[in-house]
PDB file of C-alpha atoms and ligand atoms in Angstrom:
ATOM      1  CA  MET T   1     -13.942  -1.761  10.071  1.00 48.00           C
ATOM      2  CA  THR T   2     -17.074  -0.754   8.224  1.00 52.00           C
ATOM      3  CA  THR T   3     -19.375  -3.593   7.172  1.00 58.00           C
ATOM      4  CA  ILE T   4     -18.749  -2.828   3.514  1.00 67.00           C
ATOM      5  CA  LEU T   5     -15.241  -4.250   3.901  1.00 76.00           C
ATOM      6  CA  GLN T   6     -16.136  -7.390   5.771  1.00 64.00           C
ATOM      7  CA  THR T   7     -15.003 -10.501   4.005  1.00 65.00           C
ATOM      8  CA  THR T   8     -17.670 -12.396   2.125  1.00 63.00           C
ATOM      9  CA  HIS T   9     -15.670 -15.360   0.887  1.00 65.00           C
ATOM     10  CA  THR T  10     -17.212 -18.556   2.128  1.00 56.00           C
ATOM     11  CA  GLN T  11     -15.286 -20.382   4.757  1.00 50.00           C
ATOM     12  CA  THR T  12     -15.012 -24.051   4.004  1.00 49.00           C
ATOM     13  CA  THR T  13     -13.847 -26.228   6.874  1.00 49.00           C
ATOM     14  CA  SER T  14     -12.113 -23.969   9.362  1.00 56.00           C
ATOM     15  CA  GLY T  15      -8.340 -24.074   9.032  1.00 66.00           C
ATOM     16  CA  ALA T  16      -8.520 -25.442   5.467  1.00 82.00           C
ATOM     17  CA  PRO T  17      -5.665 -24.038   3.380  1.00 95.00           C
ATOM     18  CA  ALA T  18      -6.452 -21.214   0.942  1.00 98.00           C
ATOM     19  CA  LEU T  19      -3.391 -22.017  -1.176  1.00 98.00           C
ATOM     20  CA  GLU T  20      -1.650 -25.370  -1.409  1.00 98.00           C
ATOM     21  CA  LEU T  21       1.404 -26.118  -3.492  1.00 98.00           C
ATOM     22  CA  GLU T  22       2.199 -29.810  -3.635  1.00 98.00           C
ATOM     23  CA  ARG T  23       5.555 -31.018  -4.977  1.00 98.00           C
ATOM     24  CA  ILE T  24       5.851 -28.188  -7.507  1.00 98.00           C
ATOM     25  CA  THR T  25       8.623 -28.256 -10.079  1.00 98.00           C
ATOM     26  CA  LEU T  26       9.096 -25.488 -12.649  1.00 98.00           C
ATOM     27  CA  THR T  27      11.739 -25.588 -15.366  1.00 97.00           C
ATOM     28  CA  TYR T  28      12.392 -22.984 -18.031  1.00 94.00           C
ATOM     29  CA  PRO T  29      14.138 -23.680 -21.326  1.00 90.00           C
ATOM     30  CA  ASP T  30      17.661 -22.231 -21.253  1.00 89.00           C
ATOM     31  CA  GLY T  31      19.651 -22.463 -24.454  1.00 88.00           C
ATOM     32  CA  THR T  32      20.127 -26.149 -25.120  1.00 88.00           C
ATOM     33  CA  GLY T  33      19.139 -27.269 -21.596  1.00 91.00           C
ATOM     34  CA  THR T  34      16.738 -26.161 -18.877  1.00 92.00           C
ATOM     35  CA  VAL T  35      16.970 -24.115 -15.685  1.00 94.00           C
ATOM     36  CA  THR T  36      15.105 -25.390 -12.651  1.00 96.00           C
ATOM     37  CA  ALA T  37      13.375 -22.427 -10.983  1.00 97.00           C
ATOM     38  CA  LEU T  38      11.334 -24.522  -8.513  1.00 98.00           C
ATOM     39  CA  ASP T  39      12.497 -27.926  -7.305  1.00 98.00           C
ATOM     40  CA  ASP T  40       9.916 -30.045  -5.438  1.00 98.00           C
ATOM     41  CA  VAL T  41       8.329 -27.149  -3.522  1.00 98.00           C
ATOM     42  CA  SER T  42       5.402 -27.744  -1.163  1.00 98.00           C
ATOM     43  CA  LEU T  43       3.620 -25.074   0.850  1.00 97.00           C
ATOM     44  CA  SER T  44       0.255 -24.782   2.561  1.00 96.00           C
ATOM     45  CA  LEU T  45      -1.192 -21.415   3.590  1.00 96.00           C
ATOM     46  CA  THR T  46      -3.999 -20.772   6.050  1.00 95.00           C
ATOM     47  CA  PRO T  47      -6.369 -17.772   5.836  1.00 97.00           C
ATOM     48  CA  GLY T  48      -5.459 -14.917   8.160  1.00 97.00           C
ATOM     49  CA  THR T  49      -1.713 -15.638   8.166  1.00 97.00           C
ATOM     50  CA  VAL T  50       1.323 -13.928   6.607  1.00 97.00           C
ATOM     51  CA  THR T  51       4.141 -16.138   5.319  1.00 97.00           C
ATOM     52  CA  ALA T  52       7.377 -14.415   4.340  1.00 97.00           C
ATOM     53  CA  ILE T  53       9.641 -15.904   1.684  1.00 97.00           C
ATOM     54  CA  VAL T  54      13.303 -14.896   1.793  1.00 97.00           C
ATOM     55  CA  GLY T  55      16.299 -16.070  -0.205  1.00 96.00           C
ATOM     56  CA  PRO T  56      19.006 -14.937  -2.622  1.00 96.00           C
ATOM     57  CA  SER T  57      18.403 -13.412  -6.033  1.00 95.00           C
ATOM     58  CA  GLY T  58      17.523 -16.031  -8.628  1.00 95.00           C
ATOM     59  CA  SER T  59      16.506 -18.622  -6.010  1.00 97.00           C
ATOM     60  CA  GLY T  60      12.932 -18.894  -7.339  1.00 97.00           C
ATOM     61  CA  LYS T  61      10.851 -16.562  -5.134  1.00 97.00           C
ATOM     62  CA  SER T  62       9.041 -14.754  -7.947  1.00 95.00           C
ATOM     63  CA  SER T  63       8.581 -18.068  -9.750  1.00 97.00           C
ATOM     64  CA  LEU T  64       6.808 -19.379  -6.661  1.00 97.00           C
ATOM     65  CA  LEU T  65       4.410 -16.418  -6.724  1.00 97.00           C
ATOM     66  CA  ALA T  66       3.875 -16.838 -10.471  1.00 96.00           C
ATOM     67  CA  VAL T  67       2.810 -20.459  -9.952  1.00 97.00           C
ATOM     68  CA  GLY T  68       0.690 -19.577  -6.900  1.00 97.00           C
ATOM     69  CA  SER T  69      -1.061 -16.852  -8.900  1.00 96.00           C
ATOM     70  CA  THR T  70      -1.966 -19.503 -11.547  1.00 96.00           C
ATOM     71  CA  LEU T  71      -0.381 -17.255 -14.212  1.00 93.00           C
ATOM     72  CA  VAL T  72       2.352 -19.834 -14.776  1.00 96.00           C
ATOM     73  CA  THR T  73       1.604 -23.561 -15.023  1.00 96.00           C
ATOM     74  CA  PRO T  74       4.166 -25.692 -13.200  1.00 97.00           C
ATOM     75  CA  THR T  75       6.074 -28.435 -14.999  1.00 97.00           C
ATOM     76  CA  SER T  76       4.796 -30.881 -12.388  1.00 98.00           C
ATOM     77  CA  GLY T  77       2.928 -30.814  -9.085  1.00 98.00           C
ATOM     78  CA  VAL T  78      -0.481 -29.642  -7.910  1.00 98.00           C
ATOM     79  CA  VAL T  79      -1.760 -26.116  -7.094  1.00 98.00           C
ATOM     80  CA  ARG T  80      -4.979 -25.882  -5.089  1.00 98.00           C
ATOM     81  CA  ILE T  81      -6.852 -22.662  -4.373  1.00 97.00           C
ATOM     82  CA  ASP T  82      -9.567 -23.056  -1.712  1.00 97.00           C
ATOM     83  CA  GLY T  83      -9.408 -26.785  -2.402  1.00 96.00           C
ATOM     84  CA  THR T  84      -9.784 -26.517  -6.205  1.00 96.00           C
ATOM     85  CA  ASP T  85      -7.080 -28.275  -8.244  1.00 97.00           C
ATOM     86  CA  VAL T  86      -6.128 -25.513 -10.686  1.00 97.00           C
ATOM     87  CA  GLY T  87      -4.547 -27.954 -13.155  1.00 96.00           C
ATOM     88  CA  ARG T  88      -7.938 -29.539 -13.797  1.00 96.00           C
ATOM     89  CA  LEU T  89      -9.584 -26.276 -14.860  1.00 97.00           C
ATOM     90  CA  LYS T  90     -10.092 -25.010 -18.393  1.00 96.00           C
ATOM     91  CA  GLU T  91      -8.259 -21.755 -19.178  1.00 94.00           C
ATOM     92  CA  SER T  92     -11.479 -19.710 -18.877  1.00 94.00           C
ATOM     93  CA  GLU T  93     -12.277 -21.274 -15.485  1.00 96.00           C
ATOM     94  CA  ARG T  94      -8.727 -20.627 -14.336  1.00 96.00           C
ATOM     95  CA  SER T  95      -8.949 -16.934 -15.315  1.00 93.00           C
ATOM     96  CA  ARG T  96     -12.187 -16.656 -13.399  1.00 92.00           C
ATOM     97  CA  LEU T  97     -10.722 -18.336 -10.311  1.00 95.00           C
ATOM     98  CA  ARG T  98      -7.751 -15.978 -10.534  1.00 94.00           C
ATOM     99  CA  ARG T  99     -10.012 -12.899 -10.694  1.00 91.00           C
ATOM    100  CA  GLU T 100     -12.174 -14.072  -7.813  1.00 92.00           C
ATOM    101  CA  LYS T 101      -9.634 -15.618  -5.448  1.00 96.00           C
ATOM    102  CA  ILE T 102      -6.223 -14.047  -5.972  1.00 96.00           C
ATOM    103  CA  GLY T 103      -4.878 -10.578  -5.242  1.00 96.00           C
ATOM    104  CA  ILE T 104      -1.442  -9.666  -6.570  1.00 95.00           C
ATOM    105  CA  VAL T 105       0.858  -6.844  -5.413  1.00 94.00           C
ATOM    106  CA  PHE T 106       4.132  -6.356  -7.253  1.00 84.00           C
ATOM    107  CA  GLN T 107       7.132  -4.226  -6.385  1.00 77.00           C
ATOM    108  CA  GLN T 108       6.338  -1.557  -8.968  1.00 75.00           C
ATOM    109  CA  PRO T 109       2.666  -0.662  -8.680  1.00 72.00           C
ATOM    110  CA  ASN T 110       1.388  -1.206 -12.176  1.00 81.00           C
ATOM    111  CA  LEU T 111      -1.082   1.680 -12.071  1.00 91.00           C
ATOM    112  CA  LEU T 112      -2.711   3.253 -15.104  1.00 91.00           C
ATOM    113  CA  GLN T 113      -1.311   6.782 -15.466  1.00 92.00           C
ATOM    114  CA  SER T 114      -4.546   8.383 -16.654  1.00 94.00           C
ATOM    115  CA  LEU T 115      -6.763   7.116 -13.824  1.00 95.00           C
ATOM    116  CA  THR T 116      -7.330   8.460 -10.321  1.00 96.00           C
ATOM    117  CA  ALA T 117      -6.697   6.245  -7.301  1.00 96.00           C
ATOM    118  CA  LEU T 118     -10.432   5.595  -7.021  1.00 95.00           C
ATOM    119  CA  GLU T 119     -10.750   4.724 -10.703  1.00 94.00           C
ATOM    120  CA  GLN T 120      -7.842   2.225 -10.475  1.00 93.00           C
ATOM    121  CA  LEU T 121      -9.950   0.233  -8.033  1.00 93.00           C
ATOM    122  CA  ILE T 122     -13.252   0.636  -9.857  1.00 92.00           C
ATOM    123  CA  ILE T 123     -11.907  -0.453 -13.238  1.00 88.00           C
ATOM    124  CA  THR T 124     -10.617  -3.709 -11.728  1.00 77.00           C
ATOM    125  CA  ASP T 125     -14.166  -4.565 -10.711  1.00 69.00           C
ATOM    126  CA  ARG T 126     -15.547  -3.555 -14.115  1.00 65.00           C
ATOM    127  CA  LEU T 127     -13.144  -6.034 -15.700  1.00 61.00           C
ATOM    128  CA  ARG T 128     -14.564  -8.588 -13.321  1.00 61.00           C
ATOM    129  CA  GLY T 129     -17.994  -7.947 -14.791  1.00 61.00           C
ATOM    130  CA  THR T 130     -19.429  -6.312 -11.693  1.00 63.00           C
ATOM    131  CA  GLY T 131     -19.586  -2.580 -11.066  1.00 63.00           C
ATOM    132  CA  GLY T 132     -22.120   0.042 -10.080  1.00 77.00           C
ATOM    133  CA  ASP T 133     -22.692   1.852  -6.787  1.00 82.00           C
ATOM    134  CA  ALA T 134     -21.547  -1.062  -4.622  1.00 84.00           C
ATOM    135  CA  THR T 135     -18.194  -1.061  -6.411  1.00 89.00           C
ATOM    136  CA  ARG T 136     -17.690   2.660  -5.893  1.00 91.00           C
ATOM    137  CA  THR T 137     -18.639   2.392  -2.228  1.00 92.00           C
ATOM    138  CA  ARG T 138     -16.258  -0.514  -1.676  1.00 92.00           C
ATOM    139  CA  ALA T 139     -13.439   1.271  -3.545  1.00 94.00           C
ATOM    140  CA  GLN T 140     -13.898   4.368  -1.376  1.00 95.00           C
ATOM    141  CA  ALA T 141     -13.969   2.309   1.812  1.00 96.00           C
ATOM    142  CA  LEU T 142     -10.816   0.455   0.789  1.00 96.00           C
ATOM    143  CA  LEU T 143      -8.941   3.660  -0.001  1.00 97.00           C
ATOM    144  CA  GLU T 144      -9.977   4.943   3.410  1.00 97.00           C
ATOM    145  CA  ARG T 145      -8.778   1.700   5.003  1.00 97.00           C
ATOM    146  CA  VAL T 146      -5.299   2.060   3.474  1.00 97.00           C
ATOM    147  CA  GLY T 147      -5.105   5.694   4.601  1.00 96.00           C
ATOM    148  CA  LEU T 148      -5.841   7.372   1.265  1.00 96.00           C
ATOM    149  CA  ALA T 149      -9.313   8.826   1.768  1.00 93.00           C
ATOM    150  CA  ASP T 150      -8.044  12.280   0.797  1.00 94.00           C
ATOM    151  CA  ALA T 151      -6.102  11.064  -2.231  1.00 94.00           C
ATOM    152  CA  ALA T 152      -8.936   9.265  -4.045  1.00 95.00           C
ATOM    153  CA  ARG T 153      -8.969  11.804  -6.884  1.00 96.00           C
ATOM    154  CA  ARG T 154      -5.209  11.912  -7.438  1.00 97.00           C
ATOM    155  CA  ARG T 155      -3.481  10.245 -10.362  1.00 96.00           C
ATOM    156  CA  PRO T 156      -0.332   8.115  -9.897  1.00 95.00           C
ATOM    157  CA  HIS T 157       2.131  10.977 -10.597  1.00 94.00           C
ATOM    158  CA  GLN T 158       0.450  12.980  -7.806  1.00 96.00           C
ATOM    159  CA  LEU T 159       1.071  10.207  -5.255  1.00 95.00           C
ATOM    160  CA  SER T 160       4.248   9.271  -3.345  1.00 92.00           C
ATOM    161  CA  GLY T 161       5.804   5.813  -3.788  1.00 90.00           C
ATOM    162  CA  GLY T 162       4.294   4.656  -0.514  1.00 92.00           C
ATOM    163  CA  GLN T 163       0.867   5.991  -1.488  1.00 94.00           C
ATOM    164  CA  ARG T 164       1.059   4.243  -4.846  1.00 93.00           C
ATOM    165  CA  GLN T 165       1.846   0.997  -3.069  1.00 93.00           C
ATOM    166  CA  ARG T 166      -1.222   1.558  -0.841  1.00 95.00           C
ATOM    167  CA  VAL T 167      -3.398   1.983  -3.931  1.00 96.00           C
ATOM    168  CA  ASN T 168      -1.867  -1.233  -5.231  1.00 95.00           C
ATOM    169  CA  ILE T 169      -2.783  -3.084  -2.017  1.00 96.00           C
ATOM    170  CA  ALA T 170      -6.318  -1.663  -1.972  1.00 96.00           C
ATOM    171  CA  ARG T 171      -6.777  -2.687  -5.604  1.00 95.00           C
ATOM    172  CA  ALA T 172      -5.622  -6.239  -4.857  1.00 95.00           C
ATOM    173  CA  LEU T 173      -8.278  -6.448  -2.118  1.00 96.00           C
ATOM    174  CA  MET T 174     -11.158  -5.173  -4.272  1.00 92.00           C
ATOM    175  CA  GLY T 175     -12.299  -8.666  -5.232  1.00 90.00           C
ATOM    176  CA  ASP T 176     -12.150  -9.982  -1.636  1.00 93.00           C
ATOM    177  CA  PRO T 177      -9.476 -12.579  -2.516  1.00 96.00           C
ATOM    178  CA  SER T 178      -8.610 -15.742  -0.567  1.00 97.00           C
ATOM    179  CA  VAL T 179      -4.910 -15.428  -1.408  1.00 98.00           C
ATOM    180  CA  LEU T 180      -2.739 -12.288  -1.501  1.00 98.00           C
ATOM    181  CA  LEU T 181       0.632 -12.613  -3.273  1.00 98.00           C
ATOM    182  CA  VAL T 182       3.111  -9.810  -2.679  1.00 97.00           C
ATOM    183  CA  ASP T 183       6.535  -9.497  -4.355  1.00 96.00           C
ATOM    184  CA  GLU T 184       9.076  -7.136  -2.756  1.00 94.00           C
ATOM    185  CA  PRO T 185       6.508  -4.521  -1.692  1.00 92.00           C
ATOM    186  CA  THR T 186       9.052  -2.304   0.049  1.00 90.00           C
ATOM    187  CA  ALA T 187      12.012  -2.449  -2.349  1.00 87.00           C
ATOM    188  CA  ALA T 188      11.453   1.110  -3.605  1.00 83.00           C
ATOM    189  CA  LEU T 189      10.592   2.637  -0.198  1.00 89.00           C
ATOM    190  CA  ASP T 190      12.554   4.151   2.694  1.00 92.00           C
ATOM    191  CA  HIS T 191      12.630   2.530   6.135  1.00 94.00           C
ATOM    192  CA  ASP T 192       9.586   4.160   7.717  1.00 94.00           C
ATOM    193  CA  ARG T 193       7.396   3.749   4.646  1.00 93.00           C
ATOM    194  CA  SER T 194       8.509   0.136   4.328  1.00 94.00           C
ATOM    195  CA  GLU T 195       7.548  -0.555   7.921  1.00 95.00           C
ATOM    196  CA  ALA T 196       4.140   1.090   7.416  1.00 95.00           C
ATOM    197  CA  ILE T 197       3.471  -1.018   4.308  1.00 95.00           C
ATOM    198  CA  MET T 198       4.448  -4.237   6.135  1.00 96.00           C
ATOM    199  CA  ASP T 199       2.187  -3.281   9.051  1.00 97.00           C
ATOM    200  CA  LEU T 200      -0.682  -2.587   6.658  1.00 97.00           C
ATOM    201  CA  LEU T 201      -0.216  -5.931   4.866  1.00 97.00           C
ATOM    202  CA  CYS T 202      -0.212  -7.823   8.177  1.00 97.00           C
ATOM    203  CA  GLN T 203      -3.334  -5.983   9.374  1.00 97.00           C
ATOM    204  CA  VAL T 204      -5.400  -6.495   6.212  1.00 97.00           C
ATOM    205  CA  THR T 205      -4.405 -10.178   6.215  1.00 98.00           C
ATOM    206  CA  LYS T 206      -6.322 -10.577   9.489  1.00 97.00           C
ATOM    207  CA  GLU T 207      -9.158  -8.221   8.627  1.00 97.00           C
ATOM    208  CA  PHE T 208      -9.853  -9.820   5.251  1.00 96.00           C
ATOM    209  CA  ASP T 209      -8.992 -13.336   6.401  1.00 97.00           C
ATOM    210  CA  VAL T 210      -6.701 -13.777   3.419  1.00 98.00           C
ATOM    211  CA  ALA T 211      -3.670 -16.091   3.123  1.00 98.00           C
ATOM    212  CA  THR T 212      -0.762 -13.750   2.358  1.00 98.00           C
ATOM    213  CA  VAL T 213       2.706 -14.517   0.976  1.00 98.00           C
ATOM    214  CA  ILE T 214       5.273 -11.718   1.015  1.00 98.00           C
ATOM    215  CA  VAL T 215       8.606 -12.051  -0.784  1.00 97.00           C
ATOM    216  CA  THR T 216      10.980  -9.676   0.961  1.00 94.00           C
ATOM    217  CA  HIS T 217      14.623  -8.752   1.527  1.00 89.00           C
ATOM    218  CA  ASP T 218      13.734  -6.694   4.598  1.00 89.00           C
ATOM    219  CA  THR T 219      14.681  -9.199   7.320  1.00 91.00           C
ATOM    220  CA  GLU T 220      14.103  -6.458   9.892  1.00 92.00           C
ATOM    221  CA  PHE T 221      10.341  -6.779   9.418  1.00 94.00           C
ATOM    222  CA  LEU T 222      10.132 -10.584   9.568  1.00 95.00           C
ATOM    223  CA  PRO T 223       8.998 -10.537  13.230  1.00 95.00           C
ATOM    224  CA  LYS T 224       5.739  -8.945  12.033  1.00 95.00           C
ATOM    225  CA  THR T 225       4.924 -12.043   9.953  1.00 96.00           C
ATOM    226  CA  ASP T 226       3.570 -15.403  11.168  1.00 96.00           C
ATOM    227  CA  ALA T 227       6.079 -17.679   9.451  1.00 96.00           C
ATOM    228  CA  VAL T 228       9.243 -17.464   7.362  1.00 97.00           C
ATOM    229  CA  ALA T 229      10.446 -19.890   4.697  1.00 97.00           C
ATOM    230  CA  THR T 230      13.744 -19.674   2.837  1.00 97.00           C
ATOM    231  CA  MET T 231      14.193 -20.345  -0.873  1.00 97.00           C
ATOM    232  CA  ARG T 232      17.582 -21.525  -2.134  1.00 97.00           C
ATOM    233  CA  ASP T 233      18.288 -22.918  -5.610  1.00 97.00           C
ATOM    234  CA  GLY T 234      14.586 -23.556  -6.179  1.00 98.00           C
ATOM    235  CA  ARG T 235      14.068 -25.437  -2.924  1.00 98.00           C
ATOM    236  CA  LEU T 236      11.941 -24.117  -0.076  1.00 97.00           C
ATOM    237  CA  THR T 237      12.473 -24.805   3.633  1.00 95.00           C
ATOM    238  CA  ASP T 238       9.437 -25.506   5.807  1.00 91.00           C
ATOM    239  CA  PRO T 239       7.969 -22.259   7.170  1.00 89.00           C
ATOM    240  CA  GLU T 240       9.136 -21.563  10.712  1.00 91.00           C
ATOM    241  CA  HIS T 241       7.745 -19.193  13.251  1.00 87.00           C
ATOM    242  CA  ALA T 242       9.113 -15.723  12.598  1.00 76.00           C
ATOM    243  CA  PRO T 243      11.971 -14.637  14.881  1.00 74.00           C
ATOM    244  CA  ALA T 244      11.154 -12.242  17.712  1.00 76.00           C
ATOM    245  CA  ALA T 245      11.977  -8.575  17.155  1.00 71.00           C
ATOM    246  CA  ALA T 246      15.448  -7.562  18.310  1.00 61.00           C
ATOM    247  CA  GLY T 247      15.723  -5.339  21.398  1.00 53.00           C
TER     248      GLY T 247
HETATM  249  N1  LIG L 301      10.809 -16.463 -17.940  1.00 82.65           N
HETATM  250  C1  LIG L 301      11.957 -17.079 -17.617  1.00 82.65           C
HETATM  251  N2  LIG L 301      12.673 -17.769 -18.543  1.00 82.65           N
HETATM  252  C2  LIG L 301      13.809 -18.413 -18.213  1.00 82.65           C
HETATM  253  N3  LIG L 301      14.338 -18.437 -16.984  1.00 82.65           N
HETATM  254  C3  LIG L 301      13.688 -17.756 -16.016  1.00 82.65           C
HETATM  255  C4  LIG L 301      12.463 -17.051 -16.268  1.00 82.65           C
HETATM  256  N4  LIG L 301      12.032 -16.492 -15.109  1.00 82.65           N
HETATM  257  C5  LIG L 301      12.939 -16.825 -14.180  1.00 82.65           C
HETATM  258  N5  LIG L 301      13.930 -17.590 -14.704  1.00 82.65           N
HETATM  259  C6  LIG L 301      15.067 -18.184 -13.975  1.00 82.65           C
HETATM  260  O1  LIG L 301      14.518 -18.936 -12.889  1.00 82.65           O
HETATM  261  C7  LIG L 301      15.320 -18.771 -11.711  1.00 82.65           C
HETATM  262  C8  LIG L 301      14.460 -18.197 -10.581  1.00 82.65           C
HETATM  263  O2  LIG L 301      14.079 -16.864 -10.926  1.00 82.65           O
HETATM  264  P1  LIG L 301      13.136 -15.963 -10.000  1.00 82.65           P
HETATM  265  O3  LIG L 301      12.798 -14.753 -10.764  1.00 82.65           O
HETATM  266  O4  LIG L 301      12.026 -16.798  -9.514  1.00 82.65           O
HETATM  267  O5  LIG L 301      14.109 -15.624  -8.781  1.00 82.65           O
HETATM  268  P2  LIG L 301      13.925 -14.626  -7.542  1.00 82.65           P
HETATM  269  O6  LIG L 301      14.231 -15.397  -6.314  1.00 82.65           O
HETATM  270  O7  LIG L 301      12.599 -13.973  -7.622  1.00 82.65           O
HETATM  271  O8  LIG L 301      15.091 -13.570  -7.778  1.00 82.65           O
HETATM  272  P3  LIG L 301      15.131 -11.974  -7.379  1.00 82.65           P
HETATM  273  O9  LIG L 301      15.361 -11.933  -5.878  1.00 82.65           O
HETATM  274  O10 LIG L 301      16.315 -11.461  -8.144  1.00 82.65           O
HETATM  275  O11 LIG L 301      13.839 -11.354  -7.789  1.00 82.65           O
HETATM  276  C9  LIG L 301      16.504 -17.892 -12.123  1.00 82.65           C
HETATM  277  O12 LIG L 301      17.556 -18.737 -12.471  1.00 82.65           O
HETATM  278  C10 LIG L 301      15.965 -17.147 -13.323  1.00 82.65           C
HETATM  279  O13 LIG L 301      17.012 -16.788 -14.167  1.00 82.65           O
HETATM  280 MG1  LIG L 302      11.974 -11.970  -7.855  1.00 82.65          MG
END
């Protein structure tokens, strides 16, 4: 890995969690009553590890990522990012923490149609208030890292689904986050491209020393992850070591 991509986020005490959810409950209004999307969920994630979340549709997986991303405030419970209690921050401080500490990858890469792959990464940094030559150099290095060095000047419609997802991953890593939240990254991809994306996510997790959560239906790829937790009716099992690959 070139030095430009080496992680710069400060390590606190080694092994300290990057993301902690403590007794999180999330309810949404639903007609006259409420629906409980998350029911007393706790989770602690260490840098450099991939935790997979599996579970049926409607069980609360995306809600968990929404709370972990700090975009949604839980009804009760505590969210800590690198030890900071997010609930104690003002909205402006929370937005800043989100920009600096959290990378998000959704199923459908939300890329801007008019921008090239390189520009998608650069504009994210501009929004962060940084920019300049260092940004361009980092964006180029990241595109190279995800296997898109030759596609830097292409716009989304000139990229395959797998390539778009790679741009999405590179973009999420631009700010050198502590936490990477990934929702169904392979849902729109065929088997081989799905496997390549899962491999890439597991590799960058180690290289960037980020705590990664991947929501997935692809149980075949769970052996690549470090731990698997199951969501059912808003409740999360304790993460267990991923099963060994079959065969
Ligand atoms: N904005 C919302 N308003 C009201 N209810 C919601 C909202 N978002 C999610 N829910 C409800 O919360 C529950 C959990 O939804 P969530 O999207 O987290 O599930 P999921 O596990 O991600 O499902 P899928 O696998 O289909 O993506 C569901 O009952 C859903 O209908
Ligand atoms: Mg979902």
